[in-house]
Structure formats: C-alpha cells, structure tokens
Amino acid sequence: MTLRSILIHPDPRLKKVCDPVPDLSDELRTLADDMLQTMYDAPGIGLAAPQVGITRRLIVLDCVRDGEGEPRPLVMFNPEVIAESEESSVYEEGCLSIPEQYAEVERPAEVTVRWMDRDGAARQEDFNGLWATCVQHEIDHLNGVLFIDYLRPLKRQMITRKMQKLKRELARG
Ligand SMILES: [Zn+2]
C-alpha cells in the first residue's frame, strides 16, 4: 500500500462533481486501500477520492476512536444518502484538505446510506452520531462541497486565505 498525498484547499479538483464508478477493478481496490492507509496515517476519520486527486465517487471512513474498540474501516463506492432524519445535530468539523481549521456544521442527525462495498456488493446502513456527520461530509466531497461552504462567506474567505498562505509556505519547502 502507498500513502497518497492529500490536496489542500483551494484546488479545482476539490470543487468537481466526481464520476460514478460503474465497475470495480483492481486499480480502484488499490486506490481504496491506499486511501485507508493515508487516512489512518494523517490521522483522520474519513477521506474522499478527490482529496487525493482522483475525481471518482469513492470514500473511506472509520469513526471508531483510538481505544474505543476494534477499527471499522468502511470503503464506499458510489455512496448515496437515501434518507435523512428531520432532527439535526451540530459537530465541530475539520478536513484533511483544510488542516487545523475547525467549525461547527449542522447536518441531519441520522442518515441511511446505500453504497457498493470493496467486493462489489450492494450495502445499506443507518448511521448516527459522528458516523452520520462523517459520511455526509465525505459524500459532500464527491459533489465538490467542502464543510467551509456551510459557513458565513467572511469566515470561509478567512480560512481560504489561511490555506493559500499555507500552500505558498509548503511550496517554498
Ligand atoms: Zn473533508
């Protein structure tokens, strides 16, 4: 498995609507495995393919916190929210493409998600708590939506300027 480099906002690839995955291939399974390793290494609880520069509908996540039980890596191709609760919840979100920036985002508290797993099988599951927030955040990435898009324009611009500065510093090495 290979660690992939994670794109930092702003980047045009993070604003694209990603293409569905019609059929699985070894290449896509390798990509999923690399994304999981990259996510754990970061460390993070979710990662979407466009964050590593691949604009396909693929996300990985694992919201089991350290010391709270066995890891539960999920690989989701073509994930889709098919139902959501009226009740909402607020979490402080962050993003591996927007390092060290956090803000509260309100989303449906529970969602039902349908996806294709790593073996090509159709899966469906209800998620709540942190899992619900994380899976919605990652699916947003597949539609070119970042968590800062939910914030007031002024706050969003402030974060974007910080990221532009960070990218200039990283480019200089
Ligand atoms: Zn993210």
PDB file of C-alpha atoms and ligand atoms in Angstrom:
ATOM      1  CA  MET A   1       0.000   0.000   0.000  1.00  0.00           C
ATOM      2  CA  THR A   2       1.107   3.512  -0.758  1.00  0.00           C
ATOM      3  CA  LEU A   3       0.472   6.753   1.035  1.00  0.00           C
ATOM      4  CA  ARG A   4      -1.121   9.279  -1.325  1.00  0.00           C
ATOM      5  CA  SER A   5      -0.593  12.994  -0.954  1.00  0.00           C
ATOM      6  CA  ILE A   6      -3.642  14.937   0.163  1.00  0.00           C
ATOM      7  CA  LEU A   7      -4.666  18.035  -1.798  1.00  0.00           C
ATOM      8  CA  ILE A   8      -5.008  21.248   0.168  1.00  0.00           C
ATOM      9  CA  HIS A   9      -7.875  23.667  -0.489  1.00  0.00           C
ATOM     10  CA  PRO A  10      -8.145  25.687  -2.719  1.00  0.00           C
ATOM     11  CA  ASP A  11      -7.730  23.244  -5.611  1.00  0.00           C
ATOM     12  CA  PRO A  12     -10.019  22.887  -8.639  1.00  0.00           C
ATOM     13  CA  ARG A  13     -10.130  19.083  -8.162  1.00  0.00           C
ATOM     14  CA  LEU A  14     -11.819  19.610  -4.769  1.00  0.00           C
ATOM     15  CA  LYS A  15     -14.649  21.545  -6.451  1.00  0.00           C
ATOM     16  CA  LYS A  16     -15.540  18.924  -9.088  1.00  0.00           C
ATOM     17  CA  VAL A  17     -18.609  16.694  -9.171  1.00  0.00           C
ATOM     18  CA  CYS A  18     -16.998  13.242  -9.248  1.00  0.00           C
ATOM     19  CA  ASP A  19     -17.840  10.474 -11.722  1.00  0.00           C
ATOM     20  CA  PRO A  20     -19.660   7.301 -10.609  1.00  0.00           C
ATOM     21  CA  VAL A  21     -17.731   4.026 -10.516  1.00  0.00           C
ATOM     22  CA  PRO A  22     -19.562   1.675 -12.913  1.00  0.00           C
ATOM     23  CA  ASP A  23     -17.407  -1.409 -12.265  1.00  0.00           C
ATOM     24  CA  LEU A  24     -14.786  -2.297  -9.719  1.00  0.00           C
ATOM     25  CA  SER A  25     -11.228  -3.002 -10.788  1.00  0.00           C
ATOM     26  CA  ASP A  26      -8.005  -3.958  -9.019  1.00  0.00           C
ATOM     27  CA  GLU A  27      -6.852  -0.388  -9.618  1.00  0.00           C
ATOM     28  CA  LEU A  28      -9.852   1.003  -7.745  1.00  0.00           C
ATOM     29  CA  ARG A  29      -9.449  -1.508  -4.887  1.00  0.00           C
ATOM     30  CA  THR A  30      -5.798  -0.486  -4.596  1.00  0.00           C
ATOM     31  CA  LEU A  31      -6.869   3.156  -4.543  1.00  0.00           C
ATOM     32  CA  ALA A  32      -9.335   2.373  -1.705  1.00  0.00           C
ATOM     33  CA  ASP A  33      -6.633   0.539   0.296  1.00  0.00           C
ATOM     34  CA  ASP A  34      -4.179   3.406  -0.245  1.00  0.00           C
ATOM     35  CA  MET A  35      -6.831   5.914   0.849  1.00  0.00           C
ATOM     36  CA  LEU A  36      -7.485   3.978   4.075  1.00  0.00           C
ATOM     37  CA  GLN A  37      -3.780   3.877   4.866  1.00  0.00           C
ATOM     38  CA  THR A  38      -3.446   7.582   4.041  1.00  0.00           C
ATOM     39  CA  MET A  39      -6.443   8.384   6.272  1.00  0.00           C
ATOM     40  CA  TYR A  40      -5.117   6.401   9.273  1.00  0.00           C
ATOM     41  CA  ASP A  41      -1.661   7.892   8.774  1.00  0.00           C
ATOM     42  CA  ALA A  42      -2.898  11.512   8.671  1.00  0.00           C
ATOM     43  CA  PRO A  43      -4.650  10.754  11.104  1.00  0.00           C
ATOM     44  CA  GLY A  44      -8.261  11.300  10.075  1.00  0.00           C
ATOM     45  CA  ILE A  45     -11.660   9.590  10.237  1.00  0.00           C
ATOM     46  CA  GLY A  46     -12.653   9.967   6.591  1.00  0.00           C
ATOM     47  CA  LEU A  47     -11.177  10.597   3.154  1.00  0.00           C
ATOM     48  CA  ALA A  48     -12.711  11.080  -0.284  1.00  0.00           C
ATOM     49  CA  ALA A  49     -11.027  10.195  -3.606  1.00  0.00           C
ATOM     50  CA  PRO A  50     -10.944  13.816  -4.887  1.00  0.00           C
ATOM     51  CA  GLN A  51      -8.774  14.673  -1.858  1.00  0.00           C
ATOM     52  CA  VAL A  52      -6.051  12.511  -3.399  1.00  0.00           C
ATOM     53  CA  GLY A  53      -6.727  13.960  -6.851  1.00  0.00           C
ATOM     54  CA  ILE A  54      -8.978  11.181  -8.207  1.00  0.00           C
ATOM     55  CA  THR A  55     -12.417  12.532  -9.164  1.00  0.00           C
ATOM     56  CA  ARG A  56     -14.339   9.253  -8.762  1.00  0.00           C
ATOM     57  CA  ARG A  57     -17.183   8.513  -6.334  1.00  0.00           C
ATOM     58  CA  LEU A  58     -15.239   6.680  -3.610  1.00  0.00           C
ATOM     59  CA  ILE A  59     -14.915   7.432   0.110  1.00  0.00           C
ATOM     60  CA  VAL A  60     -13.349   5.633   3.063  1.00  0.00           C
ATOM     61  CA  LEU A  61     -14.089   6.168   6.738  1.00  0.00           C
ATOM     62  CA  ASP A  62     -13.567   4.777  10.221  1.00  0.00           C
ATOM     63  CA  CYS A  63     -15.035   6.738  13.122  1.00  0.00           C
ATOM     64  CA  VAL A  64     -14.000   4.300  15.880  1.00  0.00           C
ATOM     65  CA  ARG A  65     -11.785   6.386  18.122  1.00  0.00           C
ATOM     66  CA  ASP A  66      -8.484   5.072  19.465  1.00  0.00           C
ATOM     67  CA  GLY A  67      -9.045   2.834  22.447  1.00  0.00           C
ATOM     68  CA  GLU A  68     -12.806   2.633  21.845  1.00  0.00           C
ATOM     69  CA  GLY A  69     -12.830  -0.722  20.117  1.00  0.00           C
ATOM     70  CA  GLU A  70     -11.759  -2.558  17.004  1.00  0.00           C
ATOM     71  CA  PRO A  71     -11.142  -0.451  13.890  1.00  0.00           C
ATOM     72  CA  ARG A  72     -14.054  -0.491  11.438  1.00  0.00           C
ATOM     73  CA  PRO A  73     -12.755   0.582   8.036  1.00  0.00           C
ATOM     74  CA  LEU A  74     -15.540   1.192   5.528  1.00  0.00           C
ATOM     75  CA  VAL A  75     -14.967   1.511   1.779  1.00  0.00           C
ATOM     76  CA  MET A  76     -17.895   3.022  -0.118  1.00  0.00           C
ATOM     77  CA  PHE A  77     -18.153   3.239  -3.876  1.00  0.00           C
ATOM     78  CA  ASN A  78     -20.994   5.416  -5.221  1.00  0.00           C
ATOM     79  CA  PRO A  79     -22.342   6.227  -1.724  1.00  0.00           C
ATOM     80  CA  GLU A  80     -25.739   7.863  -1.650  1.00  0.00           C
ATOM     81  CA  VAL A  81     -27.856   9.265   1.194  1.00  0.00           C
ATOM     82  CA  ILE A  82     -31.281   7.746   0.584  1.00  0.00           C
ATOM     83  CA  ALA A  83     -32.993   9.006   3.762  1.00  0.00           C
ATOM     84  CA  GLU A  84     -32.236  11.564   6.456  1.00  0.00           C
ATOM     85  CA  SER A  85     -33.767  12.474   9.809  1.00  0.00           C
ATOM     86  CA  GLU A  86     -35.619  15.737  10.376  1.00  0.00           C
ATOM     87  CA  GLU A  87     -33.679  16.082  13.588  1.00  0.00           C
ATOM     88  CA  SER A  88     -30.282  17.664  13.117  1.00  0.00           C
ATOM     89  CA  SER A  89     -27.070  17.694  15.104  1.00  0.00           C
ATOM     90  CA  VAL A  90     -24.082  20.005  15.260  1.00  0.00           C
ATOM     91  CA  TYR A  91     -20.470  18.816  15.213  1.00  0.00           C
ATOM     92  CA  GLU A  92     -17.227  20.713  15.058  1.00  0.00           C
ATOM     93  CA  GLU A  93     -15.841  19.549  11.709  1.00  0.00           C
ATOM     94  CA  GLY A  94     -12.389  19.577  10.252  1.00  0.00           C
ATOM     95  CA  CYS A  95     -10.974  18.293   6.977  1.00  0.00           C
ATOM     96  CA  LEU A  96      -7.643  16.799   5.929  1.00  0.00           C
ATOM     97  CA  SER A  97      -7.705  19.193   2.940  1.00  0.00           C
ATOM     98  CA  ILE A  98      -8.172  22.184   5.277  1.00  0.00           C
ATOM     99  CA  PRO A  99      -5.648  21.382   8.004  1.00  0.00           C
ATOM    100  CA  GLU A 100      -6.083  22.750  11.532  1.00  0.00           C
ATOM    101  CA  GLN A 101      -9.281  24.654  10.780  1.00  0.00           C
ATOM    102  CA  TYR A 102     -12.466  23.664  12.602  1.00  0.00           C
ATOM    103  CA  ALA A 103     -16.021  24.968  12.614  1.00  0.00           C
ATOM    104  CA  GLU A 104     -19.464  23.851  13.724  1.00  0.00           C
ATOM    105  CA  VAL A 105     -21.711  22.484  10.977  1.00  0.00           C
ATOM    106  CA  GLU A 106     -25.351  21.458  11.327  1.00  0.00           C
ATOM    107  CA  ARG A 107     -26.464  18.338   9.454  1.00  0.00           C
ATOM    108  CA  PRO A 108     -29.216  15.705   9.710  1.00  0.00           C
ATOM    109  CA  ALA A 109     -28.543  13.641  12.855  1.00  0.00           C
ATOM    110  CA  GLU A 110     -29.259  10.299  11.154  1.00  0.00           C
ATOM    111  CA  VAL A 111     -28.877   9.172   7.567  1.00  0.00           C
ATOM    112  CA  THR A 112     -29.455   5.995   5.608  1.00  0.00           C
ATOM    113  CA  VAL A 113     -26.678   5.405   3.102  1.00  0.00           C
ATOM    114  CA  ARG A 114     -26.536   2.968   0.189  1.00  0.00           C
ATOM    115  CA  TRP A 115     -23.207   2.051  -1.433  1.00  0.00           C
ATOM    116  CA  MET A 116     -21.183  -0.638  -3.175  1.00  0.00           C
ATOM    117  CA  ASP A 117     -18.529  -2.238  -0.976  1.00  0.00           C
ATOM    118  CA  ARG A 118     -14.964  -3.333  -1.775  1.00  0.00           C
ATOM    119  CA  ASP A 119     -16.273  -6.698  -3.050  1.00  0.00           C
ATOM    120  CA  GLY A 120     -18.845  -5.064  -5.312  1.00  0.00           C
ATOM    121  CA  ALA A 121     -21.792  -5.974  -3.054  1.00  0.00           C
ATOM    122  CA  ALA A 122     -24.687  -3.545  -2.508  1.00  0.00           C
ATOM    123  CA  ARG A 123     -24.846  -2.374   1.105  1.00  0.00           C
ATOM    124  CA  GLN A 124     -27.192  -0.194   3.099  1.00  0.00           C
ATOM    125  CA  GLU A 125     -26.886   1.063   6.668  1.00  0.00           C
ATOM    126  CA  ASP A 126     -28.226   3.696   9.074  1.00  0.00           C
ATOM    127  CA  PHE A 127     -25.647   5.983  10.625  1.00  0.00           C
ATOM    128  CA  ASN A 128     -25.929   8.333  13.590  1.00  0.00           C
ATOM    129  CA  GLY A 129     -23.630  10.396  15.806  1.00  0.00           C
ATOM    130  CA  LEU A 130     -20.146  11.077  14.469  1.00  0.00           C
ATOM    131  CA  TRP A 131     -20.578   8.418  11.745  1.00  0.00           C
ATOM    132  CA  ALA A 132     -23.566  10.321  10.292  1.00  0.00           C
ATOM    133  CA  THR A 133     -21.641  13.607  10.209  1.00  0.00           C
ATOM    134  CA  CYS A 134     -18.536  11.978   8.746  1.00  0.00           C
ATOM    135  CA  VAL A 135     -20.318  10.074   5.974  1.00  0.00           C
ATOM    136  CA  GLN A 136     -22.221  13.232   4.931  1.00  0.00           C
ATOM    137  CA  HIS A 137     -19.001  15.284   4.978  1.00  0.00           C
ATOM    138  CA  GLU A 138     -17.269  12.697   2.749  1.00  0.00           C
ATOM    139  CA  ILE A 139     -20.189  12.363   0.314  1.00  0.00           C
ATOM    140  CA  ASP A 140     -20.193  16.182   0.027  1.00  0.00           C
ATOM    141  CA  HIS A 141     -16.608  15.947  -1.248  1.00  0.00           C
ATOM    142  CA  LEU A 142     -17.882  13.845  -4.187  1.00  0.00           C
ATOM    143  CA  ASN A 143     -20.100  16.779  -5.138  1.00  0.00           C
ATOM    144  CA  GLY A 144     -17.350  19.372  -4.812  1.00  0.00           C
ATOM    145  CA  VAL A 145     -18.701  20.632  -1.470  1.00  0.00           C
ATOM    146  CA  LEU A 146     -16.425  21.397   1.499  1.00  0.00           C
ATOM    147  CA  PHE A 147     -17.541  21.930   5.100  1.00  0.00           C
ATOM    148  CA  ILE A 148     -16.496  25.586   4.865  1.00  0.00           C
ATOM    149  CA  ASP A 149     -19.177  26.037   2.188  1.00  0.00           C
ATOM    150  CA  TYR A 150     -21.700  25.903   5.067  1.00  0.00           C
ATOM    151  CA  LEU A 151     -20.037  28.814   6.884  1.00  0.00           C
ATOM    152  CA  ARG A 152     -20.671  32.529   6.504  1.00  0.00           C
ATOM    153  CA  PRO A 153     -18.765  33.982   3.499  1.00  0.00           C
ATOM    154  CA  LEU A 154     -16.473  36.078   5.679  1.00  0.00           C
ATOM    155  CA  LYS A 155     -15.364  33.079   7.757  1.00  0.00           C
ATOM    156  CA  ARG A 156     -14.970  30.957   4.612  1.00  0.00           C
ATOM    157  CA  GLN A 157     -12.783  33.613   2.965  1.00  0.00           C
ATOM    158  CA  MET A 158     -10.661  33.915   6.084  1.00  0.00           C
ATOM    159  CA  ILE A 159      -9.988  30.153   6.107  1.00  0.00           C
ATOM    160  CA  THR A 160      -9.302  30.113   2.353  1.00  0.00           C
ATOM    161  CA  ARG A 161      -6.739  32.900   2.717  1.00  0.00           C
ATOM    162  CA  LYS A 162      -5.004  30.948   5.510  1.00  0.00           C
ATOM    163  CA  MET A 163      -4.864  27.888   3.252  1.00  0.00           C
ATOM    164  CA  GLN A 164      -3.431  29.917   0.351  1.00  0.00           C
ATOM    165  CA  LYS A 165      -0.721  31.145   2.701  1.00  0.00           C
ATOM    166  CA  LEU A 166      -0.062  27.583   3.932  1.00  0.00           C
ATOM    167  CA  LYS A 167       0.234  26.327   0.335  1.00  0.00           C
ATOM    168  CA  ARG A 168       2.747  29.070  -0.507  1.00  0.00           C
ATOM    169  CA  GLU A 169       4.796  28.069   2.542  1.00  0.00           C
ATOM    170  CA  LEU A 170       4.628  24.355   1.616  1.00  0.00           C
ATOM    171  CA  ALA A 171       5.641  25.138  -1.976  1.00  0.00           C
ATOM    172  CA  ARG A 172       8.679  27.019  -0.716  1.00  0.00           C
ATOM    173  CA  GLY A 173       9.560  23.942   1.379  1.00  0.00           C
TER     174      GLY A 173
HETATM  175 ZN    ZN B   1     -13.014  16.655   4.218  1.00  0.00          ZN
END
